[in-house]
């Protein structure tokens, strides 16, 4: 068989493959699923980070958020850098494998944030409100913490969040 005879067959095979790939991409886009989500069942943000539901219990009020989970050292180092906006019901969490003093900065972070330091029992240790964009000055926790939650600046005050309030989240990977 010559190339001239194989060309129509190859062209048909390529067209079928392309249509199959497009329909899978379209299905994922329509369903809001990335390839990872479709295979793992875990929702992901456009950043590629897992999404998790998180609540803060403040007195008799429960505040709900959808947060991106920065798990790895690389993800935690990048955090919310280079973002230009953050919705009031969104945020990012930085869970640590063990409690430790935390020190965050705002280098390359374009939006002001509230940085909330959370103890291993889920209680808020402290809140660094309205951090300064692009600042390289450290923002330390007052004691060892198990997690850090970042929300858009002013949201903590708007909701009346304070030290002692309880943060709960379920890791979608567990």
Coordinates of N, CA, C and O in Angstrom, one line a residue:
X1 N 0.8 -1.2 0.0 CA 0.0 0.0 0.0 C 0.9 1.2 0.0 O 1.9 1.3 0.7
X2 N 0.5 2.2 -0.8 CA 1.3 3.5 -0.9 C 0.7 4.5 0.1 O -0.4 4.4 0.6
X3 N 1.5 5.5 0.3 CA 1.1 6.6 1.2 C -0.2 7.2 0.7 O -1.1 7.6 1.5
X4 N -0.4 7.3 -0.6 CA -1.6 7.9 -1.2 C -2.8 7.1 -0.8 O -3.9 7.6 -0.6
X5 N -2.6 5.8 -0.7 CA -3.7 4.9 -0.3 C -4.0 5.0 1.2 O -5.1 4.8 1.7
X6 N -2.9 5.2 2.0 CA -3.0 5.2 3.5 C -3.5 6.6 4.0 O -4.1 6.7 5.0
X7 N -3.3 7.6 3.2 CA -3.6 9.0 3.6 C -5.1 9.1 4.0 O -5.4 9.6 5.1
X8 N -6.1 8.6 3.3 CA -7.5 8.8 3.7 C -7.7 8.0 5.0 O -8.5 8.5 5.8
X9 N -7.1 6.9 5.2 CA -7.3 6.1 6.4 C -6.7 6.9 7.6 O -7.3 7.0 8.7
X10 N -5.5 7.4 7.4 CA -4.8 8.2 8.5 C -5.6 9.4 8.8 O -5.8 9.8 10.0
X11 N -6.1 10.1 7.8 CA -6.9 11.3 8.0 C -8.2 11.0 8.8 O -8.6 11.7 9.7
X12 N -8.9 9.9 8.5 CA -10.1 9.5 9.2 C -9.8 9.2 10.6 O -10.5 9.6 11.6
X13 N -8.7 8.4 10.9 CA -8.3 8.1 12.2 C -7.9 9.3 13.0 O -8.3 9.4 14.2
X14 N -7.2 10.3 12.4 CA -6.9 11.5 13.1 C -8.1 12.3 13.5 O -8.3 12.8 14.6
X15 N -9.1 12.4 12.5 CA -10.3 13.1 12.8 C -11.1 12.5 13.9 O -11.6 13.2 14.8
X16 N -11.2 11.2 13.9 CA -11.9 10.5 15.0 C -11.2 10.7 16.4 O -11.9 11.0 17.4
X17 N -9.9 10.7 16.4 CA -9.2 10.9 17.6 C -9.4 12.4 18.1 O -9.7 12.6 19.3
X18 N -9.3 13.3 17.2 CA -9.5 14.7 17.5 C -10.9 15.0 18.1 O -11.1 15.7 19.1
X19 N -11.9 14.4 17.5 CA -13.3 14.5 18.0 C -13.5 13.9 19.3 O -14.1 14.5 20.2
X20 N -12.8 12.8 19.6 CA -12.9 12.2 20.9 C -12.2 13.0 21.9 O -12.8 13.3 23.0
X21 N -11.1 13.6 21.6 CA -10.4 14.5 22.6 C -11.2 15.7 22.9 O -11.3 16.2 24.0
X22 N -11.8 16.3 21.8 CA -12.6 17.5 22.0 C -13.8 17.2 22.9 O -14.2 18.0 23.7
X23 N -14.5 16.1 22.6 CA -15.7 15.8 23.4 C -15.4 15.6 24.9 O -16.1 16.0 25.8
X24 N -14.2 15.0 25.2 CA -13.8 14.8 26.6 C -13.5 16.1 27.2 O -13.9 16.4 28.3
X25 N -12.8 17.0 26.5 CA -12.5 18.3 27.0 C -13.8 19.1 27.3 O -13.9 19.8 28.3
X26 N -14.7 19.0 26.3 CA -16.0 19.8 26.4 C -16.8 19.2 27.6 O -17.3 20.0 28.4
X27 N -16.8 17.9 27.8 CA -17.5 17.3 28.9 C -17.0 17.8 30.2 O -17.7 18.1 31.1
X28 N -15.6 17.8 30.3 CA -15.0 18.3 31.5 C -15.3 19.7 31.8 O -15.6 20.1 32.9
X29 N -15.3 20.5 30.7 CA -15.6 22.0 30.9 C -17.0 22.2 31.3 O -17.3 23.0 32.2
X30 N -18.0 21.4 30.7 CA -19.4 21.6 31.0 C -19.6 21.1 32.4 O -20.4 21.8 33.2
X31 N -19.0 20.1 32.9 CA -19.2 19.6 34.2 C -18.4 20.3 35.3 O -18.5 20.0 36.4
X32 N -17.5 21.2 34.8 CA -16.7 21.9 35.7 C -15.6 21.1 36.3 O -15.0 21.4 37.4
X33 N -15.2 20.0 35.7 CA -14.2 19.1 36.2 C -12.9 19.2 35.4 O -12.9 19.3 34.2
X34 N -11.8 19.2 36.1 CA -10.5 19.1 35.5 C -10.3 17.6 35.3 O -11.0 16.7 35.9
X35 N -9.2 17.2 34.6 CA -8.9 15.8 34.5 C -8.6 15.2 35.8 O -9.0 14.0 36.0
X36 N -7.9 15.9 36.7 CA -7.7 15.3 38.0 C -9.0 15.1 38.8 O -9.1 14.1 39.5
X37 N -9.9 16.1 38.7 CA -11.1 15.9 39.5 C -11.9 14.7 38.9 O -12.5 14.0 39.7
X38 N -12.0 14.6 37.6 CA -12.7 13.5 37.0 C -12.2 12.2 37.5 O -13.0 11.3 37.7
X39 N -10.9 12.1 37.7 CA -10.4 10.8 38.1 C -10.4 10.6 39.6 O -10.4 9.5 40.1
X40 N -10.2 11.7 40.4 CA -10.1 11.6 41.8 C -11.3 11.9 42.6 O -11.5 11.6 43.7
X41 N -12.3 12.6 41.9 CA -13.5 13.1 42.6 C -13.3 14.3 43.5 O -14.2 14.7 44.2
X42 N -12.1 14.9 43.5 CA -11.8 16.1 44.3 C -11.9 17.3 43.4 O -11.2 17.3 42.3
X43 N -12.6 18.3 43.8 CA -12.8 19.5 43.0 C -11.5 20.3 43.1 O -10.8 20.3 44.1
X44 N -11.1 20.9 41.9 CA -9.9 21.7 41.9 C -10.2 23.1 41.4 O -11.1 23.3 40.6
X45 N -9.4 24.1 41.9 CA -9.5 25.5 41.4 C -8.7 25.6 40.1 O -8.0 24.8 39.7
X46 N -9.0 26.8 39.5 CA -8.2 27.0 38.2 C -6.7 27.0 38.5 O -5.9 26.7 37.5
X47 N -6.3 27.2 39.7 CA -4.8 27.2 40.0 C -4.3 25.8 40.0 O -3.1 25.6 40.1
X48 N -5.2 24.8 40.0 CA -4.8 23.4 40.1 C -4.8 22.9 41.5 O -4.7 21.7 41.8
X49 N -5.0 23.7 42.5 CA -5.1 23.3 43.9 C -6.4 22.7 44.2 O -7.5 23.0 43.7
X50 N -6.4 21.7 45.2 CA -7.7 21.1 45.6 C -8.5 22.2 46.3 O -8.0 23.1 46.9
X51 N -9.8 22.0 46.2 CA -10.8 22.9 46.9 C -11.4 22.1 48.1 O -11.6 20.9 48.0
X52 N -11.6 22.8 49.2 CA -12.2 22.2 50.4 C -13.2 23.2 51.0 O -13.1 24.4 50.8
X53 N -14.1 22.6 51.7 CA -15.1 23.4 52.4 C -14.5 23.7 53.8 O -13.9 22.8 54.4
X54 N -14.7 24.9 54.3 CA -14.1 25.3 55.6 C -15.2 26.2 56.3 O -15.9 27.0 55.6
X55 N -15.3 26.0 57.6 CA -16.2 26.9 58.4 C -15.4 27.5 59.5 O -14.5 26.9 60.0
X56 N -15.9 28.6 59.9 CA -15.4 29.3 61.1 C -16.6 29.5 62.0 O -17.6 30.2 61.6
X57 N -16.6 28.9 63.2 CA -17.6 29.0 64.2 C -17.2 30.2 65.1 O -16.3 30.2 65.8
X58 N -18.0 31.3 65.0 CA -17.8 32.5 65.8 C -19.0 32.7 66.6 O -20.1 33.2 66.1
X59 N -19.0 32.4 67.9 CA -20.2 32.5 68.8 C -21.2 31.5 68.2 O -21.0 30.4 68.0
X60 N -22.4 32.0 68.0 CA -23.5 31.2 67.5 C -23.6 31.2 65.9 O -24.5 30.6 65.4
X61 N -22.7 31.8 65.3 CA -22.7 32.0 63.8 C -21.6 31.1 63.2 O -20.5 31.1 63.6
X62 N -22.0 30.4 62.1 CA -21.1 29.7 61.3 C -20.9 30.3 60.0 O -21.9 30.6 59.3
X63 N -19.6 30.6 59.6 CA -19.3 31.3 58.4 C -18.7 30.2 57.5 O -17.7 29.5 57.9
X64 N -19.2 30.1 56.3 CA -18.7 29.0 55.3 C -17.8 29.6 54.2 O -18.1 30.7 53.7
X65 N -16.8 28.9 53.9 CA -15.8 29.3 52.8 C -15.5 28.1 51.9 O -15.5 27.0 52.4
X66 N -15.1 28.4 50.7 CA -14.5 27.4 49.9 C -13.0 27.9 49.7 O -12.8 29.0 49.3
X67 N -12.1 27.0 50.1 CA -10.7 27.4 50.1 C -9.9 26.5 49.3 O -10.2 25.3 49.1
X68 N -8.8 27.0 48.7 CA -7.8 26.3 48.0 C -6.8 25.7 49.1 O -6.5 26.4 50.0
X69 N -6.4 24.5 48.9 CA -5.5 23.9 49.8 C -4.1 23.9 49.3 O -3.8 23.2 48.3
X70 N -3.2 24.6 49.9 CA -1.8 24.7 49.5 C -1.0 23.6 50.4 O -0.7 23.9 51.6
X71 N -0.8 22.5 49.8 CA -0.3 21.3 50.6 C 1.3 21.3 50.6 O 1.9 21.0 51.6
X72 N 1.8 21.4 49.4 CA 3.3 21.2 49.3 C 4.1 22.5 49.6 O 3.5 23.6 49.6
X73 N 5.3 22.3 49.9 CA 6.2 23.5 50.1 C 6.1 24.5 49.0 O 6.1 25.7 49.2
X74 N 6.1 24.0 47.8 CA 6.1 24.8 46.6 C 4.8 25.6 46.5 O 4.7 26.8 46.3
X75 N 3.7 24.9 46.8 CA 2.3 25.5 46.8 C 2.2 26.6 47.9 O 1.7 27.7 47.7
X76 N 2.8 26.2 49.0 CA 2.7 27.2 50.2 C 3.6 28.4 49.9 O 3.3 29.5 50.4
X77 N 4.8 28.2 49.3 CA 5.6 29.3 49.0 C 5.0 30.3 48.0 O 5.1 31.5 48.1
X78 N 4.2 29.8 47.1 CA 3.5 30.7 46.1 C 2.2 31.3 46.7 O 1.9 32.4 46.5
X79 N 1.5 30.5 47.5 CA 0.3 31.0 48.1 C -0.6 31.8 47.2 O -0.9 31.3 46.1
X80 N -1.0 33.0 47.6 CA -1.9 33.8 46.7 C -1.1 34.9 46.0 O -1.7 35.9 45.5
X81 N 0.2 34.7 45.8 CA 1.0 35.6 45.0 C 0.4 35.7 43.6 O -0.1 34.8 43.0
X82 N 0.5 36.9 43.1 CA 0.1 37.3 41.7 C -1.4 37.3 41.4 O -1.8 37.5 40.3
X83 N -2.2 37.0 42.5 CA -3.6 37.1 42.3 C -4.1 38.5 42.3 O -3.5 39.3 43.1
X84 N -5.1 38.9 41.6 CA -5.6 40.3 41.6 C -6.9 40.4 42.3 O -7.3 41.5 42.5
X85 N -7.5 39.3 42.7 CA -8.8 39.4 43.4 C -9.0 38.1 44.2 O -8.4 37.1 43.9
X86 N -9.8 38.2 45.2 CA -10.2 37.1 46.0 C -11.6 37.4 46.5 O -11.9 38.4 47.2
X87 N -12.6 36.5 46.2 CA -14.0 36.7 46.6 C -14.1 36.6 48.1 O -13.3 35.9 48.8
X88 N -15.1 37.2 48.6 CA -15.3 37.2 50.1 C -15.6 35.8 50.7 O -15.3 35.6 51.9
X89 N -16.1 34.9 49.9 CA -16.4 33.5 50.4 C -15.3 32.5 50.0 O -15.5 31.3 50.1
X90 N -14.1 33.0 49.6 CA -13.0 32.2 49.1 C -11.8 32.4 50.0 O -11.8 33.4 50.7
X91 N -10.8 31.6 49.9 CA -9.6 31.7 50.7 C -8.6 30.7 50.3 O -8.8 29.9 49.4
X92 N -7.6 30.6 51.1 CA -6.5 29.5 51.0 C -6.1 29.1 52.3 O -6.0 29.9 53.3
X93 N -5.9 27.8 52.5 CA -5.4 27.2 53.7 C -4.0 26.6 53.5 O -3.7 26.1 52.4
X94 N -3.2 26.7 54.5 CA -1.9 26.1 54.5 C -1.8 25.1 55.7 O -1.4 25.5 56.8
X95 N -2.1 23.9 55.5 CA -2.0 22.9 56.6 C -0.6 22.5 56.7 O 0.1 22.2 55.7
X96 N -0.1 22.4 58.0 CA 1.2 21.9 58.2 C 1.2 20.5 58.7 O 0.2 20.1 59.4
X97 N 2.3 19.7 58.4 CA 2.3 18.3 58.9 C 2.5 18.2 60.4 O 2.1 17.2 61.0
X98 N 3.0 19.2 61.0 CA 3.1 19.3 62.5 C 3.1 20.8 62.9 O 3.4 21.7 62.1
X99 N 2.6 21.0 64.1 CA 2.5 22.4 64.6 C 3.9 23.0 64.6 O 4.9 22.4 64.9
X100 N 4.0 24.3 64.3 CA 5.2 25.1 64.2 C 4.9 26.5 64.2 O 3.8 27.0 63.8
X101 N 5.9 27.3 64.6 CA 5.7 28.8 64.4 C 5.6 29.1 62.9 O 6.3 28.5 62.1
X102 N 4.7 30.0 62.6 CA 4.6 30.3 61.2 C 4.9 31.8 61.0 O 4.7 32.6 61.8
X103 N 5.5 32.1 59.8 CA 5.9 33.5 59.5 C 5.6 33.7 58.0 O 6.3 33.1 57.2
X104 N 4.6 34.5 57.7 CA 4.2 34.7 56.3 C 4.7 36.1 55.9 O 4.9 37.0 56.7
X105 N 4.7 36.3 54.6 CA 5.0 37.6 54.0 C 4.1 37.8 52.8 O 3.4 36.9 52.4
X106 N 4.1 39.1 52.3 CA 3.2 39.4 51.2 C 4.0 39.7 49.9 O 3.4 40.3 49.0
X107 N 5.2 39.2 49.8 CA 6.0 39.4 48.6 C 5.2 38.9 47.4 O 4.7 37.8 47.4
X108 N 5.1 39.7 46.4 CA 4.4 39.4 45.1 C 2.9 39.2 45.3 O 2.3 38.6 44.4
X109 N 2.4 39.5 46.4 CA 0.9 39.4 46.7 C 0.3 40.7 46.5 O 0.6 41.7 47.2
X110 N -0.6 40.8 45.5 CA -1.1 42.1 45.0 C -2.3 42.6 45.8 O -2.7 43.7 45.8
X111 N -3.0 41.6 46.5 CA -4.2 42.0 47.3 C -3.9 41.9 48.8 O -3.1 41.1 49.2
X112 N -4.5 42.8 49.5 CA -4.3 42.8 51.0 C -5.1 41.6 51.5 O -6.2 41.2 51.0
X113 N -4.6 40.9 52.5 CA -5.2 39.7 53.1 C -5.3 39.8 54.6 O -4.6 40.6 55.3
X114 N -6.2 39.0 55.2 CA -6.3 38.7 56.6 C -5.6 37.4 56.7 O -6.0 36.4 56.1
X115 N -4.5 37.3 57.5 CA -3.8 36.0 57.7 C -4.2 35.5 59.1 O -4.0 36.2 60.1
X116 N -4.9 34.3 59.1 CA -5.4 33.8 60.4 C -4.6 32.6 60.8 O -4.6 31.6 60.0
X117 N -4.0 32.6 61.9 CA -3.2 31.5 62.4 C -4.1 30.6 63.3 O -4.8 31.1 64.2
X118 N -4.0 29.3 63.0 CA -4.9 28.3 63.6 C -4.2 27.3 64.4 O -3.3 26.6 63.8
X119 N -4.5 27.0 65.6 CA -3.9 26.0 66.5 C -4.3 24.6 66.0 O -5.3 24.4 65.3
X120 N -3.7 23.6 66.6 CA -4.0 22.2 66.2 C -5.4 21.8 66.7 O -6.0 20.9 66.1
X121 N -5.9 22.5 67.7 CA -7.3 22.1 68.1 C -8.4 22.9 67.3 O -9.6 22.8 67.6
X122 N -7.9 23.7 66.3 CA -8.8 24.4 65.4 C -9.2 25.8 65.9 O -9.8 26.5 65.1
X123 N -8.7 26.2 67.0 CA -9.0 27.5 67.5 C -8.1 28.6 66.8 O -6.9 28.3 66.6
X124 N -8.6 29.7 66.6 CA -7.8 30.8 66.0 C -6.9 31.3 67.1 O -7.3 31.7 68.2
X125 N -5.6 31.3 66.8 CA -4.5 31.8 67.7 C -4.5 33.4 67.6 O -4.4 34.1 68.6
X126 N -4.4 33.8 66.4 CA -4.3 35.3 66.1 C -4.7 35.6 64.7 O -4.7 34.7 63.8
X127 N -5.0 36.9 64.4 CA -5.4 37.3 63.1 C -4.5 38.6 62.8 O -4.5 39.5 63.5
X128 N -3.8 38.5 61.7 CA -3.0 39.6 61.2 C -3.9 40.2 60.1 O -4.0 39.7 59.0
X129 N -4.6 41.3 60.4 CA -5.6 41.8 59.5 C -5.0 42.9 58.6 O -4.1 43.6 58.9
X130 N -5.6 42.9 57.4 CA -5.2 44.0 56.4 C -3.7 44.1 56.1 O -3.1 45.2 56.2
X131 N -3.1 42.9 55.8 CA -1.7 42.9 55.5 C -1.4 43.8 54.3 O -2.2 44.1 53.5
X132 N -0.1 44.3 54.2 CA 0.3 45.2 53.2 C 0.8 44.5 51.9 O 1.7 43.7 52.0
X133 N 0.1 44.7 50.8 CA 0.5 44.1 49.6 C 2.0 44.3 49.3 O 2.5 45.4 49.6
X134 N 2.7 43.3 48.7 CA 4.1 43.4 48.3 C 5.1 43.5 49.5 O 6.3 43.5 49.2
X135 N 4.6 43.6 50.7 CA 5.5 43.7 51.8 C 6.4 42.4 52.0 O 5.9 41.3 52.0
X136 N 7.7 42.6 52.3 CA 8.5 41.5 52.6 C 8.8 41.4 54.1 O 9.6 40.6 54.6
X137 N 8.1 42.2 54.9 CA 8.1 42.1 56.3 C 7.4 40.9 56.8 O 6.2 40.6 56.4
X138 N 8.0 40.1 57.7 CA 7.3 38.9 58.2 C 6.1 39.2 59.0 O 6.0 40.2 59.7
X139 N 5.1 38.3 58.9 CA 3.9 38.3 59.7 C 3.9 37.0 60.5 O 3.5 36.0 59.9
X140 N 4.3 37.1 61.7 CA 4.5 35.8 62.5 C 3.2 35.5 63.3 O 2.4 36.3 63.7
X141 N 3.1 34.1 63.6 CA 2.1 33.7 64.5 C 2.7 34.0 65.9 O 3.9 34.1 66.1
X142 N 1.8 34.0 66.9 CA 2.3 34.2 68.3 C 2.8 33.0 69.0 O 3.4 33.0 70.0
X143 N 2.4 31.8 68.4 CA 2.8 30.5 69.0 C 2.8 29.5 67.8 O 2.3 29.8 66.7
X144 N 3.3 28.3 68.1 CA 3.2 27.2 67.0 C 1.7 27.0 66.6 O 0.8 27.0 67.5
X145 N 1.5 26.8 65.3 CA 0.2 26.6 64.8 C 0.2 25.4 63.8 O 1.2 25.0 63.4
X146 N -1.0 24.9 63.5 CA -1.2 23.8 62.7 C -1.6 24.1 61.3 O -1.4 23.3 60.3
X147 N -2.1 25.4 61.1 CA -2.6 25.8 59.8 C -2.7 27.3 59.8 O -2.8 28.0 60.8
X148 N -2.7 27.8 58.6 CA -2.9 29.2 58.3 C -4.0 29.4 57.3 O -4.1 28.6 56.3
X149 N -4.9 30.3 57.5 CA -6.0 30.6 56.6 C -5.9 32.0 56.2 O -5.7 32.9 57.0
X150 N -6.0 32.2 54.9 CA -5.9 33.5 54.3 C -7.3 33.9 53.7 O -7.8 33.1 52.9
X151 N -7.8 35.0 54.0 CA -9.0 35.6 53.5 C -8.7 37.0 53.0 O -7.7 37.6 53.3
X152 N -9.6 37.5 52.1 CA -9.5 38.9 51.6 C -9.5 39.8 52.8 O -10.2 39.6 53.8
X153 N -8.7 40.9 52.7 CA -8.5 41.8 53.8 C -9.9 42.4 54.3 O -10.7 42.7 53.5
X154 N -10.0 42.5 55.6 CA -11.2 43.1 56.1 C -12.3 42.1 56.4 O -13.3 42.4 57.1
X155 N -12.2 40.9 55.8 CA -13.3 39.9 56.0 C -13.4 39.5 57.4 O -14.5 39.2 57.9
X156 N -12.3 39.3 58.1 CA -12.3 38.8 59.5 C -13.1 39.8 60.4 O -14.0 39.4 61.2
X157 N -12.8 41.1 60.2 CA -13.5 42.1 61.0 C -15.0 42.2 60.6 O -15.9 42.3 61.5
X158 N -15.2 42.1 59.3 CA -16.6 42.2 58.8 C -17.5 41.1 59.5 O -18.6 41.3 59.8
X159 N -16.9 39.9 59.6 CA -17.6 38.8 60.2 C -17.5 38.6 61.7 O -18.1 37.8 62.3
X160 N -16.6 39.5 62.3 CA -16.5 39.5 63.8 C -15.6 38.3 64.2 O -15.7 37.8 65.4
X161 N -14.7 37.8 63.3 CA -13.8 36.7 63.7 C -12.8 37.2 64.7 O -12.4 38.3 64.7
X162 N -12.5 36.3 65.7 CA -11.5 36.6 66.7 C -10.8 35.4 67.2 O -11.2 34.3 67.0
X163 N -9.7 35.6 68.0 CA -9.0 34.5 68.6 C -9.9 33.7 69.4 O -10.8 34.3 70.1
X164 N -9.8 32.4 69.4 CA -10.7 31.5 70.1 C -11.8 30.9 69.3 O -12.3 29.9 69.6
X165 N -12.2 31.6 68.2 CA -13.2 31.0 67.2 C -12.6 29.7 66.7 O -11.4 29.5 66.6
X166 N -13.5 28.9 66.2 CA -13.1 27.5 65.8 C -13.2 27.4 64.2 O -14.2 27.6 63.6
X167 N -12.0 26.9 63.7 CA -11.9 26.7 62.2 C -12.0 25.2 62.0 O -11.3 24.4 62.7
X168 N -12.9 24.7 61.1 CA -13.0 23.3 60.8 C -13.0 23.2 59.3 O -13.6 23.9 58.5
X169 N -12.3 22.1 58.8 CA -12.3 21.8 57.4 C -12.1 20.3 57.2 O -11.6 19.6 58.1
X170 N -12.6 19.8 56.1 CA -12.4 18.4 55.8 C -11.5 18.3 54.6 O -11.8 18.9 53.6
X171 N -10.4 17.6 54.8 CA -9.4 17.4 53.7 C -10.1 16.5 52.6 O -10.4 15.3 52.9
X172 N -10.3 17.0 51.4 CA -11.0 16.2 50.4 C -10.2 15.0 50.0 O -10.7 14.1 49.3
X173 N -8.9 14.9 50.3 CA -8.0 13.8 49.9 C -8.0 12.7 50.9 O -7.5 11.6 50.7
X174 N -8.7 12.9 52.1 CA -8.7 11.9 53.1 C -10.0 11.2 53.2 O -11.1 11.8 53.0

